[in-house]
Coordinates of N, CA, C and O and ligand atoms in Angstrom, one line a residue:
M25 N 21.5 -18.8 6.5 CA 20.0 -18.6 6.3 C 19.8 -17.2 5.6 O 20.4 -16.2 5.9
K26 N 19.0 -17.4 4.5 CA 18.7 -16.2 3.7 C 17.4 -15.6 4.1 O 16.5 -16.4 4.4
Y27 N 17.2 -14.3 4.0 CA 15.9 -13.7 4.1 C 15.1 -13.9 2.8 O 15.7 -13.8 1.8
T28 N 13.8 -14.1 3.0 CA 13.0 -14.3 1.8 C 11.9 -13.2 1.8 O 11.3 -12.9 2.9
A29 N 11.7 -12.6 0.7 CA 10.7 -11.5 0.6 C 9.3 -12.2 0.8 O 9.0 -13.2 0.2
K30 N 8.5 -11.5 1.6 CA 7.1 -12.0 1.8 C 6.2 -11.5 0.8 O 6.5 -10.4 0.1
N31 N 5.1 -12.2 0.6 CA 4.1 -11.8 -0.5 C 3.0 -11.0 0.2 O 2.3 -11.5 1.0
Y32 N 2.8 -9.7 -0.3 CA 1.8 -8.9 0.3 C 0.7 -8.6 -0.8 O 0.0 -7.6 -0.7
E33 N 0.6 -9.4 -1.8 CA -0.4 -9.1 -2.9 C -1.8 -9.1 -2.5 O -2.7 -8.5 -3.2
K34 N -2.1 -9.6 -1.3 CA -3.5 -9.6 -0.8 C -3.9 -8.1 -0.5 O -5.1 -7.8 -0.4
L35 N -2.9 -7.2 -0.5 CA -3.3 -5.8 -0.3 C -3.8 -5.1 -1.5 O -4.4 -4.1 -1.5
I36 N -3.6 -5.8 -2.7 CA -4.0 -5.2 -3.9 C -5.5 -5.1 -3.9 O -6.2 -6.1 -3.6
G37 N -6.0 -3.9 -4.3 CA -7.5 -3.7 -4.2 C -7.9 -2.9 -3.0 O -9.0 -2.4 -2.9
M38 N -6.9 -2.6 -2.1 CA -7.2 -1.8 -0.9 C -7.6 -0.4 -1.3 O -6.9 0.2 -2.2
E39 N -8.6 0.1 -0.7 CA -9.1 1.5 -1.1 C -8.1 2.6 -0.9 O -7.4 2.6 0.1
G40 N -7.9 3.4 -1.9 CA -7.0 4.5 -1.8 C -5.5 4.1 -2.2 O -4.6 5.0 -2.1
F41 N -5.3 2.9 -2.6 CA -3.9 2.5 -3.1 C -4.1 1.8 -4.4 O -4.7 0.7 -4.5
S42 N -3.5 2.4 -5.5 CA -3.6 1.7 -6.8 C -2.7 0.5 -6.8 O -1.7 0.4 -6.1
E43 N -3.0 -0.4 -7.8 CA -2.2 -1.6 -8.0 C -0.8 -1.2 -8.4 O 0.2 -1.8 -8.0
T44 N -0.7 -0.2 -9.3 CA 0.6 0.3 -9.7 C 1.5 0.7 -8.5 O 2.7 0.3 -8.4
L45 N 0.9 1.5 -7.7 CA 1.7 2.0 -6.5 C 2.1 0.8 -5.6 O 3.3 0.7 -5.3
L46 N 1.2 -0.1 -5.3 CA 1.5 -1.2 -4.5 C 2.6 -2.1 -5.1 O 3.5 -2.5 -4.4
K47 N 2.4 -2.4 -6.4 CA 3.4 -3.3 -7.0 C 4.8 -2.6 -7.0 O 5.8 -3.3 -6.9
N48 N 4.9 -1.3 -7.3 CA 6.2 -0.7 -7.2 C 6.8 -0.7 -5.8 O 8.0 -1.0 -5.6
H49 N 5.9 -0.6 -4.8 CA 6.4 -0.6 -3.4 C 6.8 -2.0 -3.1 O 7.8 -2.2 -2.4
F50 N 6.1 -3.1 -3.6 CA 6.6 -4.4 -3.3 C 8.0 -4.7 -3.9 O 8.8 -5.3 -3.3
T51 N 8.1 -4.2 -5.1 CA 9.4 -4.4 -5.8 C 10.6 -3.7 -5.0 O 11.6 -4.3 -4.8
L52 N 10.3 -2.5 -4.5 CA 11.3 -1.8 -3.7 C 11.6 -2.6 -2.5 O 12.8 -2.7 -2.1
Y53 N 10.6 -3.1 -1.8 CA 10.8 -3.9 -0.6 C 11.7 -5.2 -0.9 O 12.6 -5.5 -0.2
Q54 N 11.3 -5.8 -2.1 CA 12.1 -7.0 -2.5 C 13.6 -6.6 -2.6 O 14.5 -7.4 -2.3
G55 N 13.9 -5.4 -3.1 CA 15.2 -5.0 -3.3 C 16.0 -4.9 -1.9 O 17.1 -5.2 -1.8
Y56 N 15.2 -4.4 -0.9 CA 15.8 -4.4 0.4 C 16.2 -5.8 0.9 O 17.2 -6.0 1.6
V57 N 15.3 -6.8 0.6 CA 15.6 -8.1 1.1 C 16.8 -8.7 0.4 O 17.7 -9.2 1.0
T58 N 16.9 -8.5 -1.0 CA 18.0 -8.9 -1.8 C 19.3 -8.3 -1.2 O 20.3 -9.0 -1.0
N59 N 19.2 -7.0 -1.0 CA 20.5 -6.3 -0.5 C 20.8 -6.6 0.9 O 22.0 -6.5 1.2
T60 N 19.9 -7.0 1.7 CA 20.2 -7.4 3.1 C 21.0 -8.7 3.0 O 22.1 -8.9 3.6
N61 N 20.5 -9.6 2.2 CA 21.3 -10.9 2.0 C 22.7 -10.7 1.4 O 23.6 -11.3 1.9
K62 N 22.7 -9.8 0.4 CA 24.0 -9.5 -0.3 C 25.0 -8.9 0.7 O 26.2 -9.3 0.8
S63 N 24.5 -8.0 1.5 CA 25.4 -7.3 2.5 C 25.9 -8.3 3.5 O 27.1 -8.3 3.9
L64 N 25.0 -9.2 4.0 CA 25.5 -10.2 5.0 C 26.5 -11.2 4.4 O 27.5 -11.5 5.1
D65 N 26.2 -11.6 3.2 CA 27.2 -12.5 2.5 C 28.6 -11.8 2.3 O 29.6 -12.5 2.6
S66 N 28.5 -10.6 1.9 CA 29.8 -9.9 1.6 C 30.6 -9.7 3.0 O 31.8 -9.8 3.0
L67 N 29.8 -9.4 4.0 CA 30.5 -9.2 5.3 C 31.1 -10.5 5.8 O 32.2 -10.5 6.4
E68 N 30.4 -11.6 5.6 CA 30.9 -12.9 6.0 C 32.2 -13.3 5.3 O 33.1 -13.7 5.8
T69 N 32.2 -13.0 4.0 CA 33.4 -13.2 3.1 C 34.5 -12.4 3.6 O 35.6 -12.9 3.8
A70 N 34.3 -11.1 3.9 CA 35.3 -10.2 4.3 C 35.9 -10.7 5.7 O 37.1 -10.7 5.9
L71 N 35.1 -11.2 6.5 CA 35.5 -11.7 7.8 C 36.4 -13.0 7.6 O 37.5 -13.1 8.2
K72 N 36.0 -13.9 6.8 CA 36.7 -15.1 6.5 C 38.1 -14.8 5.9 O 39.1 -15.4 6.1
E73 N 38.1 -13.7 5.0 CA 39.3 -13.4 4.3 C 40.2 -12.4 5.1 O 41.2 -12.0 4.6
G74 N 39.8 -12.1 6.3 CA 40.6 -11.2 7.1 C 40.7 -9.8 6.6 O 41.6 -9.0 6.8
K75 N 39.6 -9.4 5.9 CA 39.6 -8.0 5.3 C 38.7 -7.1 6.1 O 38.0 -6.2 5.4
T76 N 38.7 -7.2 7.4 CA 37.8 -6.3 8.1 C 38.3 -4.9 8.3 O 37.4 -4.0 8.6
A77 N 39.6 -4.7 8.2 CA 40.1 -3.3 8.4 C 40.1 -2.6 7.1 O 41.1 -1.9 6.8
T78 N 39.1 -2.7 6.3 CA 39.0 -2.0 5.0 C 37.9 -1.1 4.9 O 36.9 -1.2 5.7
A79 N 38.0 -0.2 4.0 CA 36.9 0.8 3.8 C 35.6 0.1 3.3 O 34.5 0.4 3.7
E80 N 35.8 -1.0 2.5 CA 34.7 -1.7 2.0 C 33.9 -2.4 3.1 O 32.7 -2.4 3.1
Y81 N 34.6 -2.9 4.1 CA 34.0 -3.6 5.2 C 33.2 -2.5 6.0 O 32.0 -2.8 6.4
A82 N 33.8 -1.4 6.3 CA 33.1 -0.3 7.0 C 31.8 0.1 6.3 O 30.8 0.3 6.9
E83 N 31.9 0.3 5.0 CA 30.8 0.7 4.2 C 29.7 -0.3 4.2 O 28.5 0.0 4.4
L84 N 30.1 -1.6 4.1 CA 29.1 -2.7 4.1 C 28.4 -2.7 5.5 O 27.2 -3.0 5.6
K85 N 29.1 -2.5 6.6 CA 28.5 -2.5 7.9 C 27.5 -1.4 8.0 O 26.4 -1.6 8.6
R86 N 27.8 -0.2 7.5 CA 26.9 0.9 7.6 C 25.7 0.6 6.7 O 24.6 0.8 7.1
R87 N 25.9 0.0 5.6 CA 24.8 -0.2 4.6 C 23.9 -1.3 5.2 O 22.7 -1.3 4.9
L88 N 24.4 -2.2 6.0 CA 23.6 -3.3 6.5 C 22.4 -2.7 7.3 O 21.3 -3.2 7.2
G89 N 22.6 -1.7 8.1 CA 21.5 -1.1 8.9 C 20.5 -0.5 8.0 O 19.3 -0.6 8.2
W90 N 20.9 0.1 6.9 CA 19.9 0.7 5.9 C 19.1 -0.4 5.2 O 17.9 -0.4 5.1
E91 N 19.8 -1.5 4.8 CA 19.1 -2.5 4.0 C 18.2 -3.3 5.0 O 17.1 -3.7 4.6
F92 N 18.7 -3.7 6.1 CA 18.0 -4.5 7.1 C 16.7 -3.8 7.6 O 15.6 -4.3 7.5
N93 N 16.9 -2.6 8.0 CA 15.7 -1.8 8.5 C 14.7 -1.5 7.4 O 13.5 -1.5 7.6
G94 N 15.3 -1.3 6.2 CA 14.4 -1.1 5.0 C 13.5 -2.3 4.8 O 12.3 -2.2 4.5
M95 N 14.1 -3.5 4.9 CA 13.4 -4.7 4.8 C 12.3 -4.9 5.9 O 11.1 -5.1 5.7
R96 N 12.8 -4.8 7.1 CA 11.9 -5.1 8.3 C 10.8 -4.1 8.4 O 9.6 -4.4 8.7
L97 N 11.1 -2.8 8.2 CA 10.1 -1.7 8.4 C 9.0 -1.9 7.3 O 7.8 -1.7 7.6
H98 N 9.4 -2.3 6.1 CA 8.4 -2.5 5.1 C 7.5 -3.7 5.4 O 6.3 -3.7 5.2
E99 N 8.1 -4.7 6.1 CA 7.2 -5.8 6.5 C 6.2 -5.4 7.5 O 5.0 -5.7 7.5
Y100 N 6.7 -4.6 8.5 CA 5.8 -4.1 9.5 C 4.7 -3.2 8.9 O 3.5 -3.3 9.2
Y101 N 5.1 -2.4 7.9 CA 4.2 -1.5 7.3 C 3.1 -2.2 6.5 O 1.9 -2.0 6.7
F102 N 3.5 -3.2 5.6 CA 2.5 -3.9 4.8 C 1.6 -4.8 5.8 O 0.5 -4.9 5.5
E103 N 2.2 -5.3 6.8 CA 1.5 -6.1 7.7 C 0.5 -5.4 8.6 O -0.5 -5.9 9.0
N104 N 0.7 -4.1 8.8 CA -0.3 -3.3 9.5 C -1.3 -2.6 8.6 O -2.0 -1.7 9.0
L105 N -1.3 -3.1 7.3 CA -2.3 -2.6 6.4 C -3.3 -3.7 6.0 O -3.0 -4.9 6.3
G106 N -4.4 -3.3 5.4 CA -5.4 -4.3 4.9 C -6.5 -4.6 5.9 O -7.2 -5.5 5.8
G107 N -6.6 -3.7 6.9 CA -7.6 -3.9 7.9 C -9.0 -3.3 7.5 O -9.0 -2.4 6.7
K108 N -10.0 -3.9 8.0 CA -11.3 -3.5 7.6 C -12.1 -2.8 8.7 O -13.1 -2.2 8.5
T109 N -11.6 -3.0 9.9 CA -12.3 -2.4 11.1 C -11.4 -1.4 11.8 O -10.2 -1.5 11.8
G110 N -12.1 -0.6 12.6 CA -11.3 0.4 13.4 C -10.7 -0.2 14.6 O -10.9 -1.4 14.9
L111 N -10.1 0.6 15.4 CA -9.5 0.2 16.7 C -10.6 -0.2 17.6 O -11.6 0.5 17.8
D112 N -10.4 -1.4 18.3 CA -11.4 -1.8 19.3 C -11.3 -0.9 20.5 O -10.3 -0.9 21.2
K113 N -12.3 0.0 20.7 CA -12.3 1.0 21.7 C -12.2 0.5 23.1 O -11.9 1.2 24.0
T114 N -12.5 -0.8 23.3 CA -12.5 -1.4 24.6 C -11.3 -2.2 24.8 O -11.1 -2.9 25.9
G115 N -10.4 -2.3 23.8 CA -9.2 -3.2 23.9 C -8.1 -2.6 24.7 O -8.1 -1.5 25.1
R116 N -7.0 -3.4 24.8 CA -5.8 -3.1 25.5 C -5.1 -1.9 24.9 O -4.6 -1.0 25.6
L117 N -5.0 -1.9 23.5 CA -4.3 -0.8 22.9 C -5.0 0.5 23.1 O -4.4 1.5 23.3
A118 N -6.3 0.5 22.9 CA -7.1 1.7 23.1 C -6.9 2.3 24.5 O -6.7 3.5 24.6
K119 N -6.8 1.4 25.4 CA -6.7 1.9 26.8 C -5.3 2.5 27.0 O -5.1 3.5 27.6
K120 N -4.3 1.8 26.4 CA -2.9 2.3 26.5 C -2.8 3.7 25.8 O -2.1 4.6 26.3
I121 N -3.4 3.8 24.7 CA -3.4 5.1 23.9 C -4.0 6.2 24.8 O -3.5 7.3 24.9
A122 N -5.2 5.9 25.4 CA -5.8 6.9 26.2 C -5.0 7.2 27.4 O -4.9 8.4 27.8
D123 N -4.3 6.2 28.0 CA -3.5 6.5 29.2 C -2.3 7.4 28.8 O -1.9 8.3 29.6
N124 N -1.8 7.2 27.6 CA -0.6 8.0 27.2 C -0.9 9.4 26.6 O -0.1 10.3 26.7
F125 N -2.0 9.4 25.9 CA -2.3 10.6 25.1 C -3.6 11.4 25.5 O -4.0 12.3 24.9
G126 N -4.2 10.9 26.5 CA -5.5 11.5 27.0 C -6.7 10.9 26.2 O -7.5 10.3 26.8
T127 N -6.6 11.1 24.9 CA -7.7 10.5 24.1 C -7.1 9.9 22.8 O -6.0 10.2 22.4
Y128 N -7.9 9.0 22.2 CA -7.4 8.4 20.9 C -7.2 9.6 19.9 O -6.2 9.6 19.1
E129 N -8.1 10.5 19.9 CA -8.1 11.7 18.9 C -6.7 12.4 19.1 O -6.2 12.8 18.1
N130 N -6.3 12.6 20.3 CA -5.0 13.3 20.5 C -3.9 12.5 19.9 O -3.0 13.1 19.3
W131 N -3.9 11.2 20.2 CA -2.8 10.3 19.6 C -2.8 10.5 18.1 O -1.8 10.6 17.5
E132 N -4.0 10.3 17.5 CA -4.1 10.3 16.0 C -3.6 11.7 15.4 O -2.9 11.7 14.4
K133 N -4.0 12.8 16.1 CA -3.5 14.1 15.7 C -2.0 14.1 15.7 O -1.3 14.6 14.7
D134 N -1.4 13.6 16.7 CA 0.1 13.6 16.9 C 0.7 12.7 15.8 O 1.8 13.1 15.2
F135 N 0.2 11.5 15.6 CA 0.7 10.6 14.7 C 0.7 11.1 13.2 O 1.6 11.1 12.5
K136 N -0.5 11.7 12.9 CA -0.6 12.3 11.6 C 0.3 13.5 11.4 O 0.9 13.7 10.3
A137 N 0.5 14.3 12.4 CA 1.4 15.5 12.3 C 2.8 15.0 12.2 O 3.6 15.6 11.5
T138 N 3.1 13.9 12.8 CA 4.5 13.3 12.7 C 4.7 12.9 11.3 O 5.7 13.2 10.7
G139 N 3.7 12.2 10.7 CA 3.8 11.7 9.3 C 3.8 12.9 8.3 O 4.3 12.7 7.2
A140 N 3.3 14.0 8.7 CA 3.2 15.1 7.7 C 4.4 16.0 7.8 O 4.5 17.0 7.0
M141 N 5.4 15.7 8.6 CA 6.6 16.6 8.7 C 7.3 16.6 7.4 O 7.3 15.7 6.7
R142 N 7.9 17.8 7.2 CA 8.7 17.9 5.9 C 9.9 16.9 6.0 O 10.5 16.8 7.0
G143 N 10.1 16.3 4.8 CA 11.2 15.3 4.8 C 10.7 14.0 4.5 O 9.5 13.7 4.6
I144 N 11.6 13.1 4.2 CA 11.2 11.7 3.9 C 11.5 10.8 5.2 O 12.4 11.1 5.9
G145 N 10.7 9.8 5.4 CA 11.0 8.9 6.5 C 9.8 8.1 6.9 O 9.0 7.7 6.0
W146 N 9.7 7.9 8.2 CA 8.6 7.0 8.7 C 8.0 7.6 10.0 O 8.8 8.2 10.8
A147 N 6.7 7.4 10.2 CA 6.1 7.7 11.4 C 5.9 6.4 12.1 O 5.4 5.5 11.5
V148 N 6.4 6.3 13.4 CA 6.3 5.0 14.1 C 5.7 5.2 15.5 O 6.3 6.1 16.2
L149 N 4.7 4.5 15.8 CA 4.2 4.4 17.2 C 5.0 3.4 17.9 O 5.0 2.2 17.5
Y150 N 5.8 3.8 18.9 CA 6.7 2.9 19.6 C 6.2 2.7 21.0 O 5.7 3.6 21.6
E151 N 6.4 1.4 21.5 CA 6.1 1.1 22.9 C 7.5 1.0 23.6 O 8.3 0.1 23.2
D152 N 7.7 1.9 24.5 CA 9.0 1.8 25.3 C 8.9 0.6 26.2 O 8.0 0.7 27.2
L153 N 9.7 -0.4 26.0 CA 9.5 -1.6 26.9 C 10.0 -1.4 28.3 O 9.7 -2.2 29.2
S154 N 10.8 -0.3 28.6 CA 11.2 -0.1 29.9 C 10.1 0.6 30.7 O 9.8 0.2 31.9
S155 N 9.5 1.6 30.1 CA 8.5 2.4 30.9 C 7.1 2.0 30.5 O 6.1 2.5 31.2
R156 N 6.9 1.3 29.4 CA 5.6 0.9 28.8 C 4.9 2.2 28.3 O 3.7 2.2 28.0
K157 N 5.7 3.2 28.1 CA 5.1 4.5 27.5 C 5.0 4.3 26.0 O 5.8 3.6 25.4
L158 N 3.9 4.9 25.4 CA 3.8 4.9 24.0 C 4.2 6.3 23.5 O 3.8 7.3 24.0
I159 N 5.1 6.3 22.4 CA 5.6 7.5 21.9 C 5.5 7.5 20.3 O 5.9 6.5 19.7
N160 N 5.1 8.5 19.7 CA 5.1 8.6 18.2 C 6.5 9.2 17.9 O 6.8 10.3 18.3
F161 N 7.2 8.4 17.1 CA 8.6 8.9 16.7 C 8.6 9.2 15.2 O 7.9 8.6 14.4
W162 N 9.4 10.2 14.8 CA 9.8 10.4 13.4 C 11.1 9.8 13.2 O 12.1 10.0 13.9
I163 N 11.1 8.9 12.2 CA 12.4 8.2 11.8 C 12.8 8.7 10.4 O 12.0 8.5 9.5
N164 N 13.9 9.3 10.3 CA 14.3 9.9 9.1 C 14.9 8.8 8.2 O 14.3 7.9 7.8
E165 N 16.2 8.9 8.0 CA 16.9 7.8 7.3 C 16.8 6.6 8.3 O 17.1 6.7 9.4
H166 N 16.3 5.4 7.8 CA 16.0 4.4 8.7 C 17.1 3.5 9.2 O 16.9 2.6 10.0
D167 N 18.4 3.8 8.8 CA 19.5 3.1 9.5 C 19.9 3.8 10.8 O 20.8 3.3 11.5
V168 N 19.3 5.0 11.1 CA 19.6 5.7 12.3 C 18.3 6.1 13.0 O 17.2 6.1 12.4
S169 N 18.4 6.5 14.2 CA 17.4 7.2 15.0 C 16.2 6.3 15.5 O 15.2 6.9 16.0
H170 N 16.3 5.0 15.4 CA 15.3 4.2 16.1 C 15.6 4.2 17.6 O 16.7 4.1 18.0
P171 N 14.5 4.4 18.4 CA 14.8 4.4 19.9 C 15.1 3.0 20.4 O 14.4 2.0 20.1
A172 N 16.2 2.9 21.1 CA 16.6 1.6 21.6 C 15.6 1.0 22.6 O 15.1 1.8 23.4
G173 N 15.5 -0.3 22.6 CA 14.6 -0.9 23.6 C 13.1 -0.7 23.4 O 12.3 -0.8 24.4
C174 N 12.8 -0.2 22.2 CA 11.3 0.0 22.0 C 10.8 -0.9 20.9 O 11.5 -1.4 20.1
N175 N 9.5 -1.1 21.0 CA 8.8 -2.1 20.2 C 7.9 -1.3 19.2 O 7.0 -0.6 19.6
P176 N 8.1 -1.5 17.9 CA 7.3 -0.8 16.9 C 5.9 -1.4 16.8 O 5.8 -2.6 16.6
L177 N 4.9 -0.5 17.0 CA 3.5 -1.0 17.0 C 2.8 -0.7 15.6 O 2.2 -1.5 15.0
L178 N 3.0 0.6 15.2 CA 2.3 1.0 13.9 C 3.3 1.8 13.1 O 4.0 2.7 13.6
I179 N 3.5 1.3 11.9 CA 4.5 2.0 11.0 C 3.8 2.6 9.8 O 3.0 1.9 9.1
M180 N 4.1 3.8 9.5 CA 3.6 4.5 8.3 C 4.8 5.0 7.5 O 5.6 5.8 8.0
D181 N 4.9 4.5 6.3 CA 5.9 4.9 5.4 C 5.5 6.3 4.8 O 4.5 6.4 4.2
V182 N 6.4 7.3 4.9 CA 6.1 8.5 4.2 C 7.3 9.0 3.3 O 7.5 10.1 3.1
F183 N 8.0 8.0 2.9 CA 8.9 8.2 1.7 C 8.0 8.5 0.5 O 6.9 8.0 0.4
E184 N 8.5 9.3 -0.4 CA 7.6 9.7 -1.5 C 7.1 8.5 -2.4 O 6.0 8.6 -2.9
H185 N 7.9 7.5 -2.5 CA 7.5 6.3 -3.3 C 6.2 5.7 -2.7 O 5.5 4.9 -3.4
A186 N 5.9 6.0 -1.4 CA 4.8 5.3 -0.8 C 3.5 6.0 -1.2 O 2.4 5.4 -1.0
F187 N 3.5 7.2 -1.8 CA 2.3 7.9 -2.2 C 2.3 8.7 -3.5 O 1.2 8.9 -4.0
M188 N 3.4 9.0 -4.0 CA 3.4 10.0 -5.1 C 2.7 9.5 -6.4 O 2.1 10.3 -7.1
I189 N 2.8 8.2 -6.6 CA 2.2 7.7 -7.8 C 0.6 7.9 -7.8 O 0.0 8.3 -8.8
D190 N 0.1 7.9 -6.6 CA -1.4 8.1 -6.5 C -1.8 9.5 -6.0 O -2.8 10.0 -6.4
Y191 N -0.9 10.1 -5.3 CA -1.3 11.4 -4.6 C -0.5 12.6 -5.0 O -0.7 13.7 -4.5
G192 N 0.5 12.4 -5.8 CA 1.4 13.5 -6.1 C 2.0 14.0 -4.8 O 2.5 13.3 -4.0
L193 N 1.9 15.3 -4.6 CA 2.5 15.9 -3.4 C 1.5 16.0 -2.2 O 1.8 16.5 -1.1
K194 N 0.3 15.4 -2.4 CA -0.7 15.5 -1.4 C -0.6 14.4 -0.4 O -1.3 13.4 -0.3
R195 N 0.4 14.6 0.5 CA 0.7 13.6 1.5 C -0.4 13.4 2.5 O -0.7 12.3 2.9
A196 N -1.1 14.5 2.8 CA -2.2 14.4 3.8 C -3.3 13.5 3.3 O -3.9 12.7 4.1
D197 N -3.5 13.5 2.0 CA -4.6 12.6 1.4 C -4.1 11.1 1.6 O -4.9 10.2 1.8
Y198 N -2.8 10.9 1.3 CA -2.3 9.5 1.5 C -2.4 9.1 2.9 O -2.8 7.9 3.2
I199 N -2.1 10.0 3.9 CA -2.2 9.6 5.3 C -3.6 9.3 5.7 O -3.9 8.3 6.4
E200 N -4.6 10.0 5.1 CA -6.0 9.6 5.3 C -6.3 8.2 4.8 O -7.0 7.4 5.5
A201 N -5.8 7.9 3.6 CA -6.1 6.6 3.0 C -5.4 5.5 3.9 O -6.0 4.5 4.1
F202 N -4.2 5.8 4.3 CA -3.5 4.9 5.2 C -4.3 4.6 6.4 O -4.5 3.4 6.8
F203 N -4.9 5.6 7.0 CA -5.7 5.4 8.3 C -6.9 4.6 8.0 O -7.3 3.8 8.9
K204 N -7.5 4.7 6.8 CA -8.7 3.9 6.5 C -8.4 2.4 6.4 O -9.3 1.5 6.4
N205 N -7.1 2.1 6.2 CA -6.7 0.7 6.0 C -5.8 0.0 7.1 O -5.3 -1.0 6.9
I206 N -5.7 0.7 8.2 CA -4.9 0.1 9.3 C -5.5 -1.2 9.8 O -6.7 -1.2 10.0
D207 N -4.7 -2.2 9.9 CA -5.2 -3.4 10.5 C -4.9 -3.3 12.0 O -3.8 -3.7 12.5
W208 N -5.9 -2.9 12.8 CA -5.7 -2.6 14.2 C -5.5 -3.9 15.0 O -4.8 -3.8 16.1
K209 N -6.0 -5.0 14.5 CA -5.8 -6.2 15.2 C -4.3 -6.6 15.2 O -3.7 -7.1 16.2
V210 N -3.6 -6.4 14.1 CA -2.2 -6.6 14.0 C -1.4 -5.7 14.9 O -0.5 -6.1 15.7
V211 N -1.8 -4.4 14.9 CA -1.1 -3.4 15.7 C -1.3 -3.8 17.2 O -0.3 -3.8 17.9
E212 N -2.5 -4.1 17.6 CA -2.7 -4.4 19.0 C -1.9 -5.7 19.4 O -1.4 -5.8 20.5
G213 N -1.9 -6.6 18.4 CA -1.2 -7.9 18.7 C 0.3 -7.7 18.9 O 1.0 -8.6 19.4
R214 N 0.9 -6.6 18.5 CA 2.3 -6.3 18.7 C 2.6 -5.8 20.1 O 3.8 -5.8 20.5
L215 N 1.6 -5.4 20.8 CA 1.9 -5.0 22.2 C 2.6 -6.1 23.0 O 2.1 -7.2 22.9
K216 N 3.6 -5.7 23.8 CA 4.2 -6.7 24.6 C 3.5 -6.8 26.0 O 2.9 -5.9 26.4
Ligands
FE2_23 FE1 8.6 2.3 1.3

């Protein structure tokens, strides 16, 4: 079974995101899908040929985490965009956010601060499935540092390709645009 790149062109026209930026981002995402498939194929071949104790095999195994997570996180990211309405303040997610962070405003402040950290990566609101706690995580290189046993609810890409075409170095302005377009129904629907 091969992974197929999903089509997110419905996001074109979203306020604060140019068509050029989005199309470049879609192309980059498609590269992750292609390379996930290639990595899996090459690993399967190496296994069949008994070449698992090789440097190539080890490198491919490492690369698989990078390609796969790059694919999947972009899918979560694009899917949690394109929303037109704010968070339902009476809904399940709003209640969980208030339980965990005191207020929605506190959560938003922490999530934005996470996304504004120096460096490239992702800000992710995770639901810990063991404790049901909500935690904002900073994920640097995406093949490492995801919290085990946690469910990603809201993903914000803060690699430079996600904003530089439109915002240059003004990452805070991109984060504001991102917040205006969150699809909160999708985010709430991810709660377990
Ligand atoms: Fe990206």
